[in-house]
Amino acid sequence: MKQEDLIKVIDKANNIFKSIMDNYSGLKGYLVLSSSHGQCELTCIPLQILKEFPTMISDSEFKDKGIELLETFQNLATELKNASMGNMKAEIEKNIKKASNLLSPILEKFEFEEDTFIEIRFGKPILDLIFKMQKDPLGTQVHTPQTQASIRIVLGTLRELLTTEETI
């Protein structure tokens, strides 16, 4: 999935989330992108996904180069923090800018794993409301465990949310 589609899916997920949360006053929640390989807060910013949830990015030469440049960027940032002389800092800042300029076009080429879930997480769970929410038709009962052993609420996968009509 390309970033344009990810943006559409996130917009749709936010609308569904608002509708669900309107029906369960008292619950405070937020959305995350998740899979069995990791998670991060809901975002369509490729750099944030690369930093926090790189397995969500499909394997490619762009992902490999992005990881390499991000590591370079982070190492340079650490060097800058520890640098003491002005001309040394200026050289490090120049290299940071160069790495950043190389990274930006690569981020635009990322594709994202379509089987990634969008889920609701809760700051302070109110169990009886969450158990009601598990059965809410705005979420997906296919991926949301229908048991009181779990408080997982899934809106769907990126693919499902992209291809289904919004029913709010």
Short mmCIF file of N, CA and C in Angstrom, two decimals:
data_model
loop_
_atom_site.label_atom_id
_atom_site.label_comp_id
_atom_site.label_asym_id
_atom_site.label_seq_id
_atom_site.Cartn_x
_atom_site.Cartn_y
_atom_site.Cartn_z
N MET A 1 0.85 -1.17 0.00
CA MET A 1 0.00 0.00 0.00
C MET A 1 0.89 1.24 0.00
N LYS A 2 0.58 2.16 -0.87
CA LYS A 2 1.33 3.41 -0.96
C LYS A 2 0.82 4.40 0.09
N GLN A 3 1.60 5.46 0.31
CA GLN A 3 1.27 6.43 1.35
C GLN A 3 -0.08 7.10 1.09
N GLU A 4 -0.44 7.36 -0.18
CA GLU A 4 -1.72 8.01 -0.46
C GLU A 4 -2.88 7.16 0.06
N ASP A 5 -2.79 5.85 -0.14
CA ASP A 5 -3.84 4.95 0.36
C ASP A 5 -3.81 4.87 1.88
N LEU A 6 -2.62 4.88 2.46
CA LEU A 6 -2.50 4.87 3.92
C LEU A 6 -3.19 6.10 4.51
N ILE A 7 -3.03 7.23 3.88
CA ILE A 7 -3.68 8.46 4.35
C ILE A 7 -5.20 8.30 4.32
N LYS A 8 -5.72 7.72 3.23
CA LYS A 8 -7.18 7.49 3.12
C LYS A 8 -7.66 6.55 4.22
N VAL A 9 -6.92 5.48 4.46
CA VAL A 9 -7.29 4.50 5.47
C VAL A 9 -7.29 5.13 6.86
N ILE A 10 -6.30 5.93 7.15
CA ILE A 10 -6.21 6.57 8.46
C ILE A 10 -7.36 7.55 8.66
N ASP A 11 -7.71 8.28 7.63
CA ASP A 11 -8.85 9.19 7.71
C ASP A 11 -10.14 8.40 8.00
N LYS A 12 -10.31 7.31 7.29
CA LYS A 12 -11.49 6.46 7.50
C LYS A 12 -11.49 5.87 8.91
N ALA A 13 -10.34 5.40 9.36
CA ALA A 13 -10.23 4.82 10.72
C ALA A 13 -10.56 5.87 11.78
N ASN A 14 -10.10 7.09 11.59
CA ASN A 14 -10.41 8.16 12.54
C ASN A 14 -11.91 8.44 12.60
N ASN A 15 -12.58 8.40 11.45
CA ASN A 15 -14.04 8.60 11.43
C ASN A 15 -14.77 7.47 12.16
N ILE A 16 -14.34 6.24 11.90
CA ILE A 16 -14.95 5.09 12.59
C ILE A 16 -14.70 5.18 14.09
N PHE A 17 -13.46 5.50 14.44
CA PHE A 17 -13.08 5.62 15.86
C PHE A 17 -13.95 6.65 16.57
N LYS A 18 -14.13 7.82 15.94
CA LYS A 18 -14.96 8.86 16.55
C LYS A 18 -16.39 8.34 16.77
N SER A 19 -16.94 7.66 15.77
CA SER A 19 -18.29 7.14 15.89
C SER A 19 -18.40 6.10 17.00
N ILE A 20 -17.43 5.22 17.08
CA ILE A 20 -17.45 4.21 18.14
C ILE A 20 -17.34 4.86 19.52
N MET A 21 -16.37 5.76 19.65
CA MET A 21 -16.13 6.37 20.97
C MET A 21 -17.32 7.22 21.41
N ASP A 22 -18.06 7.80 20.47
CA ASP A 22 -19.26 8.57 20.81
C ASP A 22 -20.30 7.69 21.50
N ASN A 23 -20.28 6.40 21.19
CA ASN A 23 -21.25 5.46 21.77
C ASN A 23 -20.82 4.90 23.12
N TYR A 24 -19.61 5.19 23.55
CA TYR A 24 -19.09 4.62 24.79
C TYR A 24 -18.45 5.72 25.63
N SER A 25 -19.30 6.65 26.07
CA SER A 25 -18.77 7.77 26.85
C SER A 25 -18.15 7.22 28.14
N GLY A 26 -17.07 7.83 28.51
CA GLY A 26 -16.34 7.37 29.68
C GLY A 26 -15.06 6.66 29.31
N LEU A 27 -15.02 6.09 28.11
CA LEU A 27 -13.80 5.43 27.65
C LEU A 27 -12.91 6.44 26.95
N LYS A 28 -11.65 6.39 27.26
CA LYS A 28 -10.65 7.21 26.58
C LYS A 28 -9.75 6.27 25.81
N GLY A 29 -9.70 6.44 24.50
CA GLY A 29 -8.89 5.55 23.68
C GLY A 29 -8.09 6.30 22.65
N TYR A 30 -7.24 5.56 21.99
CA TYR A 30 -6.44 6.10 20.89
C TYR A 30 -6.17 4.95 19.91
N LEU A 31 -5.81 5.29 18.70
CA LEU A 31 -5.60 4.28 17.67
C LEU A 31 -4.12 3.97 17.49
N VAL A 32 -3.84 2.70 17.16
CA VAL A 32 -2.48 2.26 16.86
C VAL A 32 -2.47 1.43 15.58
N LEU A 33 -1.33 1.40 14.96
CA LEU A 33 -1.05 0.46 13.88
C LEU A 33 -0.36 -0.72 14.55
N SER A 34 -0.77 -1.95 14.23
CA SER A 34 -0.17 -3.08 14.93
C SER A 34 -0.12 -4.33 14.06
N SER A 35 0.77 -5.21 14.44
CA SER A 35 0.85 -6.55 13.89
C SER A 35 1.57 -7.40 14.93
N SER A 36 1.78 -8.64 14.63
CA SER A 36 2.50 -9.49 15.58
C SER A 36 3.98 -9.08 15.66
N HIS A 37 4.41 -8.17 14.78
CA HIS A 37 5.81 -7.74 14.75
C HIS A 37 6.06 -6.41 15.45
N GLY A 38 5.00 -5.74 15.90
CA GLY A 38 5.20 -4.46 16.58
C GLY A 38 3.98 -3.57 16.47
N GLN A 39 4.17 -2.33 16.91
CA GLN A 39 3.08 -1.36 16.83
C GLN A 39 3.64 0.04 16.98
N CYS A 40 2.83 1.03 16.58
CA CYS A 40 3.12 2.44 16.84
C CYS A 40 1.79 3.18 16.82
N GLU A 41 1.80 4.39 17.37
CA GLU A 41 0.58 5.19 17.32
C GLU A 41 0.21 5.43 15.86
N LEU A 42 -1.07 5.63 15.61
CA LEU A 42 -1.57 5.83 14.26
C LEU A 42 -0.90 7.06 13.63
N THR A 43 -0.28 6.84 12.49
CA THR A 43 0.39 7.91 11.76
C THR A 43 0.52 7.53 10.30
N CYS A 44 0.61 8.53 9.45
CA CYS A 44 0.90 8.28 8.04
C CYS A 44 2.26 8.88 7.69
N ILE A 45 3.05 9.20 8.70
CA ILE A 45 4.37 9.80 8.48
C ILE A 45 5.40 8.68 8.34
N PRO A 46 5.94 8.48 7.13
CA PRO A 46 6.86 7.37 6.90
C PRO A 46 8.07 7.35 7.84
N LEU A 47 8.63 8.51 8.17
CA LEU A 47 9.79 8.55 9.05
C LEU A 47 9.45 8.01 10.44
N GLN A 48 8.29 8.38 10.95
CA GLN A 48 7.86 7.89 12.26
C GLN A 48 7.66 6.37 12.22
N ILE A 49 7.06 5.87 11.15
CA ILE A 49 6.86 4.43 11.01
C ILE A 49 8.22 3.73 10.91
N LEU A 50 9.14 4.29 10.14
CA LEU A 50 10.48 3.71 10.01
C LEU A 50 11.17 3.62 11.38
N LYS A 51 11.03 4.66 12.19
CA LYS A 51 11.66 4.68 13.51
C LYS A 51 11.01 3.71 14.49
N GLU A 52 9.67 3.67 14.52
CA GLU A 52 8.95 2.96 15.58
C GLU A 52 8.43 1.58 15.19
N PHE A 53 8.18 1.35 13.89
CA PHE A 53 7.52 0.12 13.46
C PHE A 53 7.99 -0.26 12.05
N PRO A 54 9.31 -0.45 11.88
CA PRO A 54 9.85 -0.68 10.54
C PRO A 54 9.32 -1.94 9.85
N THR A 55 8.86 -2.92 10.61
CA THR A 55 8.33 -4.13 9.97
C THR A 55 7.01 -3.87 9.25
N MET A 56 6.39 -2.72 9.49
CA MET A 56 5.18 -2.36 8.76
C MET A 56 5.49 -1.95 7.33
N ILE A 57 6.75 -1.59 7.07
CA ILE A 57 7.17 -1.19 5.74
C ILE A 57 7.55 -2.45 4.96
N SER A 58 7.02 -2.58 3.76
CA SER A 58 7.33 -3.74 2.93
C SER A 58 8.82 -3.77 2.61
N ASP A 59 9.39 -4.97 2.61
CA ASP A 59 10.81 -5.13 2.30
C ASP A 59 11.09 -4.65 0.89
N SER A 60 12.13 -3.84 0.77
CA SER A 60 12.55 -3.33 -0.54
C SER A 60 13.92 -2.68 -0.38
N GLU A 61 14.53 -2.34 -1.49
CA GLU A 61 15.81 -1.62 -1.43
C GLU A 61 15.61 -0.24 -0.78
N PHE A 62 14.42 0.34 -0.94
CA PHE A 62 14.15 1.65 -0.34
C PHE A 62 14.11 1.54 1.18
N LYS A 63 13.48 0.49 1.69
CA LYS A 63 13.44 0.28 3.13
C LYS A 63 14.86 0.07 3.67
N ASP A 64 15.63 -0.76 3.00
CA ASP A 64 17.01 -1.02 3.44
C ASP A 64 17.82 0.27 3.47
N LYS A 65 17.71 1.06 2.41
CA LYS A 65 18.45 2.33 2.34
C LYS A 65 17.93 3.31 3.40
N GLY A 66 16.61 3.31 3.62
CA GLY A 66 16.02 4.18 4.64
C GLY A 66 16.54 3.84 6.03
N ILE A 67 16.62 2.56 6.35
CA ILE A 67 17.14 2.12 7.66
C ILE A 67 18.60 2.55 7.80
N GLU A 68 19.36 2.35 6.74
CA GLU A 68 20.78 2.72 6.76
C GLU A 68 20.94 4.24 6.99
N LEU A 69 20.17 5.04 6.25
CA LEU A 69 20.26 6.50 6.41
C LEU A 69 19.77 6.97 7.77
N LEU A 70 18.72 6.31 8.28
CA LEU A 70 18.22 6.67 9.61
C LEU A 70 19.29 6.40 10.67
N GLU A 71 19.98 5.27 10.56
CA GLU A 71 21.06 4.96 11.51
C GLU A 71 22.18 5.99 11.41
N THR A 72 22.53 6.37 10.18
CA THR A 72 23.55 7.41 9.97
C THR A 72 23.10 8.71 10.62
N PHE A 73 21.86 9.08 10.35
CA PHE A 73 21.29 10.31 10.89
C PHE A 73 21.33 10.30 12.43
N GLN A 74 20.92 9.19 13.03
CA GLN A 74 20.90 9.08 14.49
C GLN A 74 22.32 9.12 15.08
N ASN A 75 23.26 8.46 14.40
CA ASN A 75 24.65 8.50 14.87
C ASN A 75 25.22 9.91 14.80
N LEU A 76 24.91 10.62 13.72
CA LEU A 76 25.37 12.00 13.58
C LEU A 76 24.75 12.89 14.66
N ALA A 77 23.48 12.66 14.97
CA ALA A 77 22.81 13.45 16.01
C ALA A 77 23.49 13.23 17.35
N THR A 78 23.90 12.00 17.63
CA THR A 78 24.61 11.69 18.88
C THR A 78 25.97 12.38 18.87
N GLU A 79 26.67 12.32 17.73
CA GLU A 79 27.97 13.00 17.61
C GLU A 79 27.81 14.49 17.85
N LEU A 80 26.77 15.07 17.29
CA LEU A 80 26.54 16.51 17.44
C LEU A 80 26.34 16.88 18.90
N LYS A 81 25.60 16.05 19.59
CA LYS A 81 25.34 16.30 21.01
C LYS A 81 26.64 16.28 21.82
N ASN A 82 27.57 15.42 21.41
CA ASN A 82 28.83 15.27 22.15
C ASN A 82 29.95 16.14 21.62
N ALA A 83 29.74 16.80 20.50
CA ALA A 83 30.80 17.63 19.90
C ALA A 83 31.01 18.88 20.72
N SER A 84 32.29 19.28 20.84
CA SER A 84 32.60 20.45 21.66
C SER A 84 33.04 21.65 20.85
N MET A 85 33.69 21.45 19.73
CA MET A 85 34.22 22.58 18.97
C MET A 85 33.23 23.03 17.90
N GLY A 86 33.19 24.33 17.64
CA GLY A 86 32.25 24.92 16.69
C GLY A 86 32.40 24.40 15.28
N ASN A 87 33.66 24.32 14.77
CA ASN A 87 33.85 23.86 13.40
C ASN A 87 33.52 22.38 13.26
N MET A 88 33.71 21.61 14.32
CA MET A 88 33.34 20.19 14.32
C MET A 88 31.81 20.06 14.26
N LYS A 89 31.12 20.89 15.04
CA LYS A 89 29.66 20.89 15.04
C LYS A 89 29.12 21.27 13.67
N ALA A 90 29.73 22.25 13.04
CA ALA A 90 29.28 22.71 11.72
C ALA A 90 29.41 21.59 10.69
N GLU A 91 30.48 20.83 10.76
CA GLU A 91 30.68 19.72 9.82
C GLU A 91 29.64 18.62 10.07
N ILE A 92 29.36 18.32 11.32
CA ILE A 92 28.36 17.30 11.65
C ILE A 92 26.97 17.77 11.19
N GLU A 93 26.65 19.03 11.42
CA GLU A 93 25.35 19.58 10.98
C GLU A 93 25.22 19.49 9.46
N LYS A 94 26.31 19.73 8.74
CA LYS A 94 26.31 19.62 7.28
C LYS A 94 26.01 18.17 6.87
N ASN A 95 26.62 17.22 7.56
CA ASN A 95 26.40 15.81 7.25
C ASN A 95 24.97 15.36 7.61
N ILE A 96 24.42 15.93 8.67
CA ILE A 96 23.03 15.64 9.05
C ILE A 96 22.09 16.12 7.96
N LYS A 97 22.32 17.33 7.48
CA LYS A 97 21.48 17.88 6.41
C LYS A 97 21.58 17.02 5.15
N LYS A 98 22.78 16.58 4.83
CA LYS A 98 23.00 15.74 3.65
C LYS A 98 22.23 14.41 3.80
N ALA A 99 22.32 13.78 4.97
CA ALA A 99 21.61 12.52 5.22
C ALA A 99 20.10 12.73 5.14
N SER A 100 19.63 13.84 5.71
CA SER A 100 18.20 14.16 5.68
C SER A 100 17.72 14.36 4.24
N ASN A 101 18.50 15.05 3.43
CA ASN A 101 18.14 15.28 2.03
C ASN A 101 18.11 13.98 1.24
N LEU A 102 18.97 13.04 1.58
CA LEU A 102 18.97 11.74 0.91
C LEU A 102 17.78 10.88 1.36
N LEU A 103 17.39 11.04 2.63
CA LEU A 103 16.32 10.21 3.19
C LEU A 103 14.93 10.62 2.69
N SER A 104 14.69 11.89 2.54
CA SER A 104 13.35 12.38 2.17
C SER A 104 12.76 11.71 0.93
N PRO A 105 13.47 11.64 -0.20
CA PRO A 105 12.85 11.00 -1.37
C PRO A 105 12.65 9.49 -1.22
N ILE A 106 13.46 8.87 -0.38
CA ILE A 106 13.32 7.44 -0.14
C ILE A 106 12.04 7.16 0.64
N LEU A 107 11.74 8.01 1.61
CA LEU A 107 10.53 7.83 2.43
C LEU A 107 9.27 7.83 1.56
N GLU A 108 9.28 8.62 0.50
CA GLU A 108 8.12 8.71 -0.40
C GLU A 108 7.88 7.43 -1.19
N LYS A 109 8.89 6.58 -1.28
CA LYS A 109 8.77 5.36 -2.07
C LYS A 109 8.36 4.14 -1.24
N PHE A 110 8.23 4.32 0.06
CA PHE A 110 7.86 3.19 0.93
C PHE A 110 6.47 2.67 0.58
N GLU A 111 6.31 1.37 0.72
CA GLU A 111 5.00 0.75 0.65
C GLU A 111 4.79 0.05 1.98
N PHE A 112 3.54 -0.03 2.41
CA PHE A 112 3.21 -0.50 3.75
C PHE A 112 2.45 -1.82 3.69
N GLU A 113 2.73 -2.68 4.66
CA GLU A 113 2.12 -4.01 4.73
C GLU A 113 0.61 -3.86 4.94
N GLU A 114 -0.17 -4.40 4.02
CA GLU A 114 -1.63 -4.24 4.05
C GLU A 114 -2.31 -5.09 5.11
N ASP A 115 -1.60 -6.06 5.69
CA ASP A 115 -2.21 -6.87 6.74
C ASP A 115 -1.99 -6.28 8.12
N THR A 116 -1.47 -5.05 8.18
CA THR A 116 -1.32 -4.33 9.45
C THR A 116 -2.70 -3.95 9.96
N PHE A 117 -2.91 -4.13 11.27
CA PHE A 117 -4.20 -3.80 11.89
C PHE A 117 -4.22 -2.36 12.36
N ILE A 118 -5.43 -1.80 12.41
CA ILE A 118 -5.66 -0.56 13.15
C ILE A 118 -6.53 -0.97 14.33
N GLU A 119 -6.03 -0.69 15.53
CA GLU A 119 -6.69 -1.11 16.77
C GLU A 119 -6.89 0.06 17.70
N ILE A 120 -7.83 -0.11 18.60
CA ILE A 120 -8.06 0.87 19.65
C ILE A 120 -7.32 0.40 20.90
N ARG A 121 -6.61 1.32 21.53
CA ARG A 121 -5.98 1.08 22.83
C ARG A 121 -6.64 2.02 23.84
N PHE A 122 -6.56 1.65 25.09
CA PHE A 122 -7.23 2.42 26.13
C PHE A 122 -6.25 2.84 27.21
N GLY A 123 -6.37 4.13 27.62
CA GLY A 123 -5.56 4.63 28.73
C GLY A 123 -6.03 4.03 30.04
N LYS A 124 -7.32 4.15 30.31
CA LYS A 124 -7.93 3.57 31.51
C LYS A 124 -9.11 2.73 31.05
N PRO A 125 -8.88 1.43 30.91
CA PRO A 125 -9.96 0.59 30.41
C PRO A 125 -11.13 0.45 31.39
N ILE A 126 -12.32 0.54 30.86
CA ILE A 126 -13.54 0.25 31.61
C ILE A 126 -14.07 -1.04 30.99
N LEU A 127 -13.81 -2.13 31.67
CA LEU A 127 -14.00 -3.45 31.07
C LEU A 127 -15.40 -3.70 30.55
N ASP A 128 -16.45 -3.36 31.30
CA ASP A 128 -17.79 -3.66 30.81
C ASP A 128 -18.10 -2.93 29.50
N LEU A 129 -17.58 -1.70 29.35
CA LEU A 129 -17.78 -0.97 28.09
C LEU A 129 -16.95 -1.58 26.96
N ILE A 130 -15.76 -2.02 27.27
CA ILE A 130 -14.91 -2.65 26.24
C ILE A 130 -15.54 -3.95 25.77
N PHE A 131 -16.11 -4.73 26.69
CA PHE A 131 -16.73 -6.00 26.29
C PHE A 131 -17.96 -5.75 25.41
N LYS A 132 -18.68 -4.64 25.66
CA LYS A 132 -19.78 -4.26 24.76
C LYS A 132 -19.23 -3.84 23.40
N MET A 133 -18.13 -3.07 23.43
CA MET A 133 -17.52 -2.58 22.20
C MET A 133 -17.04 -3.72 21.31
N GLN A 134 -16.63 -4.84 21.90
CA GLN A 134 -16.17 -5.99 21.12
C GLN A 134 -17.22 -6.44 20.10
N LYS A 135 -18.47 -6.23 20.42
CA LYS A 135 -19.56 -6.68 19.56
C LYS A 135 -20.09 -5.57 18.64
N ASP A 136 -19.54 -4.37 18.76
CA ASP A 136 -20.00 -3.24 17.97
C ASP A 136 -19.73 -3.49 16.48
N PRO A 137 -20.74 -3.32 15.63
CA PRO A 137 -20.57 -3.57 14.19
C PRO A 137 -19.61 -2.59 13.50
N LEU A 138 -19.27 -1.49 14.14
CA LEU A 138 -18.32 -0.56 13.53
C LEU A 138 -16.89 -1.12 13.55
N GLY A 139 -16.61 -2.02 14.48
CA GLY A 139 -15.32 -2.71 14.51
C GLY A 139 -15.44 -3.98 13.70
N THR A 140 -14.47 -4.84 13.80
CA THR A 140 -14.54 -6.11 13.09
C THR A 140 -14.52 -7.26 14.08
N GLN A 141 -15.56 -8.06 14.07
CA GLN A 141 -15.61 -9.21 14.95
C GLN A 141 -14.68 -10.32 14.45
N VAL A 142 -14.28 -10.26 13.20
CA VAL A 142 -13.36 -11.26 12.65
C VAL A 142 -12.01 -11.20 13.37
N HIS A 143 -11.51 -10.00 13.61
CA HIS A 143 -10.19 -9.84 14.22
C HIS A 143 -10.25 -9.46 15.70
N THR A 144 -11.40 -9.04 16.19
CA THR A 144 -11.55 -8.68 17.60
C THR A 144 -11.95 -9.93 18.37
N PRO A 145 -11.13 -10.35 19.33
CA PRO A 145 -11.50 -11.53 20.13
C PRO A 145 -12.84 -11.29 20.85
N GLN A 146 -13.71 -12.25 20.76
CA GLN A 146 -15.03 -12.14 21.37
C GLN A 146 -15.03 -12.85 22.72
N THR A 147 -14.12 -12.41 23.57
CA THR A 147 -13.96 -13.03 24.88
C THR A 147 -13.55 -11.98 25.90
N GLN A 148 -13.88 -12.24 27.14
CA GLN A 148 -13.50 -11.31 28.19
C GLN A 148 -12.04 -11.51 28.62
N ALA A 149 -11.34 -12.41 27.97
CA ALA A 149 -9.92 -12.60 28.24
C ALA A 149 -9.07 -11.58 27.48
N SER A 150 -9.71 -10.76 26.63
CA SER A 150 -8.99 -9.80 25.81
C SER A 150 -9.73 -8.47 25.77
N ILE A 151 -8.98 -7.39 25.73
CA ILE A 151 -9.60 -6.06 25.54
C ILE A 151 -9.19 -5.49 24.18
N ARG A 152 -8.80 -6.36 23.27
CA ARG A 152 -8.37 -5.95 21.93
C ARG A 152 -9.60 -5.59 21.08
N ILE A 153 -9.60 -4.38 20.54
CA ILE A 153 -10.65 -3.93 19.64
C ILE A 153 -9.98 -3.55 18.32
N VAL A 154 -10.35 -4.26 17.25
CA VAL A 154 -9.73 -4.07 15.94
C VAL A 154 -10.75 -3.43 15.00
N LEU A 155 -10.32 -2.38 14.31
CA LEU A 155 -11.18 -1.78 13.29
C LEU A 155 -11.04 -2.52 11.97
N GLY A 156 -9.90 -3.13 11.73
CA GLY A 156 -9.67 -3.90 10.52
C GLY A 156 -8.22 -3.81 10.09
N THR A 157 -7.88 -4.47 9.00
CA THR A 157 -6.55 -4.34 8.43
C THR A 157 -6.55 -3.14 7.49
N LEU A 158 -5.37 -2.70 7.12
CA LEU A 158 -5.28 -1.59 6.17
C LEU A 158 -6.01 -1.94 4.88
N ARG A 159 -5.82 -3.15 4.40
CA ARG A 159 -6.48 -3.60 3.16
C ARG A 159 -7.99 -3.56 3.30
N GLU A 160 -8.50 -4.12 4.41
CA GLU A 160 -9.96 -4.16 4.61
C GLU A 160 -10.54 -2.75 4.70
N LEU A 161 -9.87 -1.88 5.42
CA LEU A 161 -10.39 -0.53 5.58
C LEU A 161 -10.32 0.26 4.28
N LEU A 162 -9.36 -0.06 3.42
CA LEU A 162 -9.27 0.62 2.13
C LEU A 162 -10.38 0.17 1.18
N THR A 163 -10.71 -1.11 1.24
CA THR A 163 -11.62 -1.67 0.22
C THR A 163 -13.08 -1.74 0.65
N THR A 164 -13.39 -1.49 1.92
CA THR A 164 -14.79 -1.56 2.34
C THR A 164 -15.39 -0.17 2.38
N GLU A 165 -16.69 -0.12 2.16
CA GLU A 165 -17.41 1.15 2.24
C GLU A 165 -17.60 1.52 3.69
N GLU A 166 -17.53 2.82 3.95
CA GLU A 166 -17.76 3.32 5.30
C GLU A 166 -19.25 3.26 5.60
N THR A 167 -19.59 2.71 6.77
CA THR A 167 -21.02 2.55 7.12
C THR A 167 -21.35 3.32 8.39
N ILE A 168 -20.92 4.55 8.44
CA ILE A 168 -21.17 5.36 9.65
C ILE A 168 -22.40 6.22 9.42
#
